[in-house]
CSV table of C-alpha atoms and ligand atoms in Angstrom, one decimal:
chain,number,residue,atom,x,y,z
A,188,MET,CA,-37.9,-9.0,-28.6
A,189,GLN,CA,-34.6,-10.6,-27.6
A,190,ILE,CA,-33.7,-12.2,-24.3
A,191,LEU,CA,-30.2,-11.3,-23.2
A,192,ASP,CA,-29.0,-14.6,-22.1
A,193,GLY,CA,-26.8,-14.3,-18.9
A,194,THR,CA,-26.1,-18.0,-18.7
A,195,LEU,CA,-25.0,-18.3,-22.4
A,196,VAL,CA,-23.0,-15.2,-22.5
A,197,ALA,CA,-21.1,-16.2,-19.2
A,198,ALA,CA,-20.5,-19.6,-20.8
A,199,HIS,CA,-18.7,-18.2,-23.7
A,200,ILE,CA,-16.7,-16.0,-21.1
A,201,LYS,CA,-16.0,-18.8,-19.0
A,202,GLU,CA,-14.4,-20.7,-21.8
A,203,GLN,CA,-12.2,-17.9,-22.7
A,204,LEU,CA,-11.2,-17.4,-19.0
A,205,LYS,CA,-10.4,-21.4,-18.7
A,206,THR,CA,-8.1,-21.1,-21.8
A,207,GLU,CA,-6.5,-17.9,-20.1
A,208,VAL,CA,-5.9,-19.8,-16.7
A,209,ASP,CA,-4.3,-22.7,-18.5
A,210,ALA,CA,-1.9,-20.3,-20.4
A,211,LEU,CA,-1.0,-18.4,-16.9
A,212,LYS,CA,-0.6,-21.5,-15.3
A,213,SER,CA,1.8,-23.1,-17.9
A,214,SER,CA,3.8,-19.8,-18.4
A,215,THR,CA,4.3,-18.9,-14.9
A,216,GLY,CA,3.0,-21.9,-12.7
A,217,LYS,CA,0.5,-19.5,-11.1
A,218,THR,CA,-3.2,-20.4,-10.4
A,219,PRO,CA,-5.4,-17.5,-9.4
A,220,HIS,CA,-6.7,-17.6,-5.9
A,221,LEU,CA,-10.0,-16.2,-4.7
A,222,ALA,CA,-10.6,-15.9,-1.0
A,223,ALA,CA,-14.2,-15.3,0.3
A,224,ILE,CA,-15.3,-14.3,3.8
A,225,LEU,CA,-19.0,-15.1,4.6
A,226,VAL,CA,-20.1,-13.9,7.9
A,227,GLY,CA,-23.3,-15.6,9.1
A,228,ASN,CA,-25.9,-17.9,7.3
A,229,ASN,CA,-28.0,-15.4,5.4
A,230,PRO,CA,-29.6,-18.0,2.9
A,231,ALA,CA,-29.1,-15.5,-0.2
A,232,SER,CA,-25.4,-14.9,0.6
A,233,GLU,CA,-24.9,-18.5,1.2
A,234,ALA,CA,-26.1,-19.3,-2.2
A,235,TYR,CA,-24.3,-16.3,-3.9
A,236,VAL,CA,-20.8,-17.3,-2.3
A,237,GLY,CA,-21.5,-21.0,-3.1
A,238,HIS,CA,-21.9,-19.8,-6.8
A,239,LYS,CA,-18.6,-18.1,-6.8
A,240,VAL,CA,-16.4,-21.0,-5.1
A,241,LYS,CA,-18.2,-23.4,-7.5
A,242,THR,CA,-17.3,-21.3,-10.6
A,243,CYS,CA,-13.6,-21.0,-9.2
A,244,ALA,CA,-13.4,-24.6,-9.3
A,245,GLU,CA,-14.9,-24.9,-12.8
A,246,LEU,CA,-12.4,-22.4,-14.2
A,247,GLY,CA,-9.5,-24.0,-12.6
A,248,PHE,CA,-9.1,-21.3,-9.9
A,249,GLU,CA,-8.2,-22.0,-6.4
A,250,SER,CA,-10.6,-20.8,-3.8
A,251,THR,CA,-10.8,-20.3,0.0
A,252,LEU,CA,-14.1,-19.9,1.9
A,253,LEU,CA,-13.6,-18.4,5.4
A,254,ARG,CA,-16.9,-18.7,7.6
A,255,PHE,CA,-17.6,-16.6,10.4
A,256,ASP,CA,-20.4,-16.7,12.9
A,257,THR,CA,-22.3,-13.4,13.2
A,258,SER,CA,-20.8,-12.5,16.6
A,259,ILE,CA,-17.3,-12.0,15.0
A,260,SER,CA,-16.2,-8.5,16.1
A,261,GLN,CA,-15.4,-5.8,13.7
A,262,ARG,CA,-11.7,-5.7,14.8
A,263,ASP,CA,-11.2,-9.6,14.3
A,264,LEU,CA,-13.0,-9.4,10.8
A,265,VAL,CA,-10.3,-6.5,10.0
A,266,ASN,CA,-7.8,-8.7,11.2
A,267,GLU,CA,-8.8,-11.5,8.9
A,268,VAL,CA,-8.9,-9.4,6.1
A,269,ARG,CA,-5.3,-8.2,6.8
A,270,LYS,CA,-4.0,-11.8,6.9
A,271,LEU,CA,-5.5,-12.3,3.4
A,272,ASN,CA,-3.8,-9.1,2.3
A,273,GLU,CA,-0.6,-10.2,3.5
A,274,ASP,CA,-1.0,-13.9,2.2
A,275,SER,CA,1.0,-13.6,-1.2
A,276,SER,CA,-1.0,-16.7,-2.3
A,277,VAL,CA,-4.2,-15.1,-2.2
A,278,ASP,CA,-4.9,-12.9,-5.4
A,279,GLY,CA,-8.6,-11.8,-4.8
A,280,ILE,CA,-10.6,-11.0,-1.8
A,281,LEU,CA,-14.1,-10.7,-1.4
A,282,VAL,CA,-16.4,-10.0,1.6
A,283,GLN,CA,-19.9,-11.1,0.9
A,284,LEU,CA,-22.5,-8.2,1.9
A,285,PRO,CA,-24.5,-7.6,3.8
A,286,LEU,CA,-22.7,-8.0,7.1
A,287,PRO,CA,-24.1,-8.1,10.6
A,288,ASP,CA,-25.4,-4.5,11.9
A,289,HIS,CA,-22.5,-4.3,14.3
A,290,ILE,CA,-19.8,-4.2,11.5
A,291,GLU,CA,-19.5,-1.2,9.8
A,292,PRO,CA,-19.2,-2.5,6.0
A,293,ASP,CA,-16.7,0.6,5.0
A,294,MET,CA,-14.3,-0.6,7.6
A,295,ILE,CA,-13.9,-3.9,6.2
A,296,ILE,CA,-13.9,-2.8,2.5
A,297,ASN,CA,-11.5,-0.1,3.2
A,298,THR,CA,-9.1,-2.8,4.7
A,299,ILE,CA,-9.0,-4.8,1.7
A,300,ASP,CA,-5.7,-4.2,-0.2
A,301,PRO,CA,-6.9,-2.6,-3.4
A,302,ALA,CA,-4.5,-4.7,-5.5
A,303,LYS,CA,-6.6,-7.8,-4.3
A,304,ASP,CA,-10.0,-5.9,-4.3
A,305,VAL,CA,-11.7,-7.7,-7.1
A,306,ASP,CA,-15.5,-6.7,-6.1
A,307,GLY,CA,-13.9,-3.1,-6.8
A,308,PHE,CA,-15.6,-1.9,-3.8
A,309,HIS,CA,-12.5,-0.2,-2.3
A,310,PRO,CA,-12.5,3.9,-2.4
A,311,ILE,CA,-9.3,3.7,-4.4
A,312,SER,CA,-11.1,1.3,-6.9
A,313,GLN,CA,-14.2,3.5,-7.3
A,314,GLY,CA,-12.0,6.6,-7.5
A,315,LYS,CA,-10.0,5.2,-10.3
A,316,MET,CA,-13.2,4.0,-12.1
A,317,MET,CA,-14.5,7.5,-11.7
A,318,LEU,CA,-11.4,9.1,-13.4
A,319,GLY,CA,-11.3,6.6,-16.1
A,320,GLN,CA,-8.0,4.8,-14.9
A,321,PRO,CA,-7.5,1.0,-15.0
A,322,THR,CA,-9.0,-0.6,-12.2
A,323,PHE,CA,-11.1,-3.6,-10.9
A,324,LEU,CA,-14.8,-2.5,-11.9
A,325,PRO,CA,-17.5,-3.3,-9.4
A,326,ALA,CA,-18.4,-7.1,-10.6
A,327,THR,CA,-22.1,-6.5,-11.4
A,328,PRO,CA,-21.9,-3.3,-13.5
A,329,TYR,CA,-18.8,-4.9,-15.2
A,330,GLY,CA,-20.9,-7.9,-16.0
A,331,ILE,CA,-23.5,-5.7,-17.4
A,332,LEU,CA,-20.9,-4.0,-19.7
A,333,LEU,CA,-19.7,-7.4,-20.8
A,334,MET,CA,-23.3,-8.3,-21.8
A,335,LEU,CA,-24.0,-5.4,-23.7
A,336,GLU,CA,-20.6,-6.0,-25.7
A,337,HIS,CA,-21.6,-9.5,-26.4
A,338,TYR,CA,-24.8,-8.6,-28.1
A,339,ASN,CA,-23.1,-5.6,-29.6
A,340,ILE,CA,-25.5,-3.2,-28.0
A,341,ASP,CA,-24.1,0.3,-28.6
A,342,VAL,CA,-25.2,2.5,-26.0
A,343,ALA,CA,-23.5,5.8,-27.2
A,344,GLY,CA,-26.1,8.7,-27.4
A,345,LYS,CA,-28.8,6.6,-25.8
A,346,HIS,CA,-30.7,7.7,-22.8
A,347,CYS,CA,-30.0,5.2,-19.9
A,348,VAL,CA,-32.3,5.6,-16.9
A,349,VAL,CA,-30.9,3.9,-14.0
A,350,ILE,CA,-33.1,3.1,-10.9
A,351,GLY,CA,-31.2,2.8,-7.6
A,352,ARG,CA,-28.2,4.6,-6.5
A,353,SER,CA,-26.3,2.0,-4.5
A,354,ASN,CA,-22.4,1.9,-4.3
A,355,ILE,CA,-22.2,-1.4,-5.9
A,356,VAL,CA,-24.4,-1.4,-8.8
A,357,GLY,CA,-26.6,1.9,-9.6
A,358,THR,CA,-24.0,4.6,-8.8
A,359,PRO,CA,-21.1,3.0,-10.6
A,360,MET,CA,-23.2,1.9,-13.5
A,361,THR,CA,-24.1,5.7,-14.1
A,362,ILE,CA,-20.4,6.3,-14.3
A,363,LEU,CA,-19.7,3.6,-16.7
A,364,LEU,CA,-22.4,4.0,-19.2
A,365,SER,CA,-21.6,7.6,-19.4
A,366,ARG,CA,-17.8,7.4,-19.6
A,367,ASN,CA,-15.9,8.2,-23.1
A,368,GLY,CA,-15.5,4.6,-23.7
A,369,LYS,CA,-17.0,1.4,-25.3
A,370,PRO,CA,-19.7,0.6,-23.8
A,371,GLY,CA,-20.4,4.3,-22.9
A,372,ASN,CA,-21.2,7.5,-24.3
A,373,ALA,CA,-24.7,7.5,-23.0
A,374,THR,CA,-26.9,10.0,-21.5
A,375,VAL,CA,-27.6,8.9,-18.1
A,376,THR,CA,-30.2,9.8,-15.6
A,377,LEU,CA,-29.9,8.3,-11.9
A,378,CYS,CA,-33.4,7.9,-10.1
A,379,HIS,CA,-33.7,6.9,-6.5
A,380,SER,CA,-36.3,7.1,-3.9
A,381,ARG,CA,-36.7,10.7,-4.0
A,382,THR,CA,-37.0,11.1,-7.5
A,383,ARG,CA,-40.3,12.8,-8.7
A,384,ASN,CA,-42.1,11.5,-11.8
A,385,LEU,CA,-40.1,8.4,-12.1
A,386,LYS,CA,-42.4,7.2,-14.8
A,387,ASP,CA,-41.9,10.4,-16.8
A,388,LEU,CA,-38.2,9.8,-16.7
A,389,THR,CA,-38.4,5.9,-17.4
A,390,LEU,CA,-40.7,6.6,-20.4
A,391,GLN,CA,-38.1,8.7,-22.1
A,392,ALA,CA,-35.3,5.8,-21.6
A,393,ASP,CA,-33.8,4.0,-24.4
A,394,VAL,CA,-32.2,1.8,-21.6
A,395,ILE,CA,-33.6,1.2,-18.2
A,396,VAL,CA,-31.3,-0.5,-15.6
A,397,ALA,CA,-33.4,-1.5,-12.7
A,398,ALA,CA,-31.4,-1.9,-9.6
A,399,ILE,CA,-33.8,-1.1,-6.8
A,400,GLY,CA,-34.2,-4.4,-5.0
A,401,LYS,CA,-38.1,-4.3,-5.1
A,402,PRO,CA,-40.1,-7.1,-6.9
A,403,LYS,CA,-41.6,-6.2,-10.1
A,404,PHE,CA,-41.1,-2.3,-9.5
A,405,VAL,CA,-40.8,-1.6,-13.2
A,406,THR,CA,-44.2,-2.2,-14.5
A,407,ALA,CA,-45.2,-1.9,-18.5
A,408,ASP,CA,-46.8,1.7,-18.2
A,409,MET,CA,-43.3,3.0,-17.3
A,410,VAL,CA,-41.6,1.4,-20.4
A,411,ARG,CA,-41.5,2.8,-23.9
A,412,GLU,CA,-41.7,0.4,-27.2
A,413,GLY,CA,-38.6,-0.9,-28.2
A,414,ALA,CA,-36.6,-0.2,-24.9
A,415,ILE,CA,-33.7,-2.1,-23.7
A,416,VAL,CA,-34.2,-3.5,-20.1
A,417,ILE,CA,-31.6,-4.7,-17.7
A,418,ASP,CA,-32.9,-6.1,-14.6
A,419,VAL,CA,-30.3,-6.3,-11.6
A,420,GLY,CA,-33.0,-7.3,-9.1
A,421,ILE,CA,-33.0,-10.8,-7.4
A,422,ASN,CA,-36.0,-11.0,-5.0
A,423,ARG,CA,-37.7,-14.1,-3.5
A,424,ILE,CA,-41.0,-13.8,-3.5
A,425,ASP,CA,-43.8,-16.2,-2.1
A,426,ASP,CA,-45.3,-18.9,-4.6
A,427,PRO,CA,-47.4,-21.6,-3.2
A,428,THR,CA,-47.4,-23.5,-6.7
A,429,LYS,CA,-43.6,-24.2,-6.2
A,430,LYS,CA,-42.5,-26.9,-4.2
A,431,SER,CA,-40.1,-24.7,-2.2
A,432,GLY,CA,-43.1,-22.2,-1.7
A,433,SER,CA,-41.1,-19.5,-3.4
A,434,ARG,CA,-39.4,-18.2,-6.3
A,435,LEU,CA,-37.0,-15.7,-7.7
A,436,VAL,CA,-38.4,-12.4,-9.5
A,437,GLY,CA,-36.3,-9.4,-10.5
A,438,ASP,CA,-37.2,-5.6,-10.2
A,439,VAL,CA,-39.2,-5.8,-13.4
A,440,ASP,CA,-42.7,-7.2,-14.1
A,441,PHE,CA,-40.8,-9.4,-16.8
A,442,ASP,CA,-44.2,-10.9,-18.1
A,443,ASN,CA,-45.8,-7.6,-19.0
A,444,VAL,CA,-42.8,-5.7,-19.8
A,445,ALA,CA,-40.7,-8.2,-22.1
A,446,PRO,CA,-43.2,-7.8,-25.1
A,447,LEU,CA,-42.7,-4.1,-25.3
A,448,CYS,CA,-38.8,-4.5,-25.1
A,449,SER,CA,-36.2,-4.8,-27.9
A,450,TYR,CA,-34.0,-6.5,-25.3
A,451,ILE,CA,-34.4,-7.6,-21.8
A,452,THR,CA,-32.6,-9.7,-19.2
A,453,PRO,CA,-34.6,-12.5,-17.4
A,454,VAL,CA,-34.5,-13.2,-13.6
A,455,PRO,CA,-32.8,-15.6,-13.0
A,456,LYS,CA,-30.4,-16.5,-15.8
A,457,GLY,CA,-29.8,-12.7,-16.7
A,458,VAL,CA,-27.4,-10.3,-14.9
A,459,GLY,CA,-26.5,-12.9,-12.1
A,460,PRO,CA,-24.3,-15.2,-14.0
A,461,MET,CA,-22.5,-11.9,-15.6
A,462,THR,CA,-21.7,-10.8,-12.0
A,463,ILE,CA,-19.8,-14.0,-11.6
A,464,CYS,CA,-18.0,-13.6,-14.7
A,465,GLY,CA,-17.0,-9.9,-13.7
A,466,LEU,CA,-15.5,-11.1,-10.6
A,467,MET,CA,-13.7,-14.1,-12.3
A,468,LYS,CA,-12.2,-11.7,-14.6
A,469,ASN,CA,-10.9,-9.4,-11.9
A,470,THR,CA,-9.3,-12.4,-9.9
A,471,LEU,CA,-7.6,-13.5,-13.3
A,472,GLU,CA,-6.2,-9.8,-13.7
A,473,ALA,CA,-5.4,-9.5,-9.9
A,474,ALA,CA,-3.3,-12.8,-10.4
A,475,LYS,CA,-1.4,-11.4,-12.9
A,476,LEU,CA,-0.1,-8.5,-10.8
A,477,PRO,CA,3.2,-8.6,-8.7
A,478,LYS,CA,2.7,-9.2,-5.0
A,479,PRO,CA,4.4,-7.1,-2.5
A,480,VAL,CA,6.6,-8.7,0.1
A,481,TYR,CA,5.3,-8.2,3.7
A,482,ASN,CA,7.9,-8.8,6.6
B,266,GUN,N1,-23.8,-8.6,-2.0
B,266,GUN,C1,-24.4,-8.6,-3.1
B,266,GUN,N2,-23.9,-8.3,-4.1
B,266,GUN,C2,-22.6,-8.4,-3.6
B,266,GUN,C3,-21.6,-8.6,-4.7
B,266,GUN,O1,-21.5,-8.4,-5.8
B,266,GUN,N3,-20.5,-8.5,-3.8
B,266,GUN,C4,-20.4,-8.9,-2.6
B,266,GUN,N4,-19.3,-9.0,-1.7
B,266,GUN,N5,-21.3,-8.9,-1.7
B,266,GUN,C5,-22.6,-8.7,-2.4
């Protein structure tokens, strides 16, 4: 069994990105600039956005963090996104999800200029991805592809079972794994809360991608010997043995599943750091795009 080490792969990719940023700066004077919007103070969102801003600094990107109280109206938030669209110094925009209940996430995402949609959530980005056209890929699936590439894991012809059908992970993952590309050409089954006989399907899987948001959901009896397991879950559970009283676990029961696997991602330090790499790569690409002039 080999651990797919997200921190290690991310370090390699970040070194490459630093070199590319230096080259961009010296050839064009341009510094990639990511603007992040955080509404409220959800601790997990705070941590994710904090990592993204910190990584920008590490790579020599500029970043702007705009924080708003949960009381912000949908209309005001739409206007804040529009201002970032029109700000030619901003290359990439991310709005950290989830948003408060009174704000329709689609309204906000649909407002982001697709040329700055470095999270790859806009319908134009998702549509282009589905059609195999060049676009910003959603950061987590993109990060998983980068991880597979790094370890030379070829999924062509393999049966991949994706658990969870979210717009930001599960659904795009099925499209990317099955596309005629590299990595790609897998046979994919998408499982969700209404799937019958989930275990029968996962036991047929060469690759399992768990993105369901339930701690230790994938257990050893669901995994066949030699499978590759990608764990996208980040769940905080109580743990009185820890000083903080809690710890992070994935969607996979790592301790019992890992001995069965050929490869497995841990949580933390698996997919998480790769998501940030996906975002940073998209932001660098966005910085290379010409900016429209708004009057
Ligand atoms: N919430 C959970 N994951 C993500 C992500 O990748 N991007 C944004 N914007 N919000 C998230």
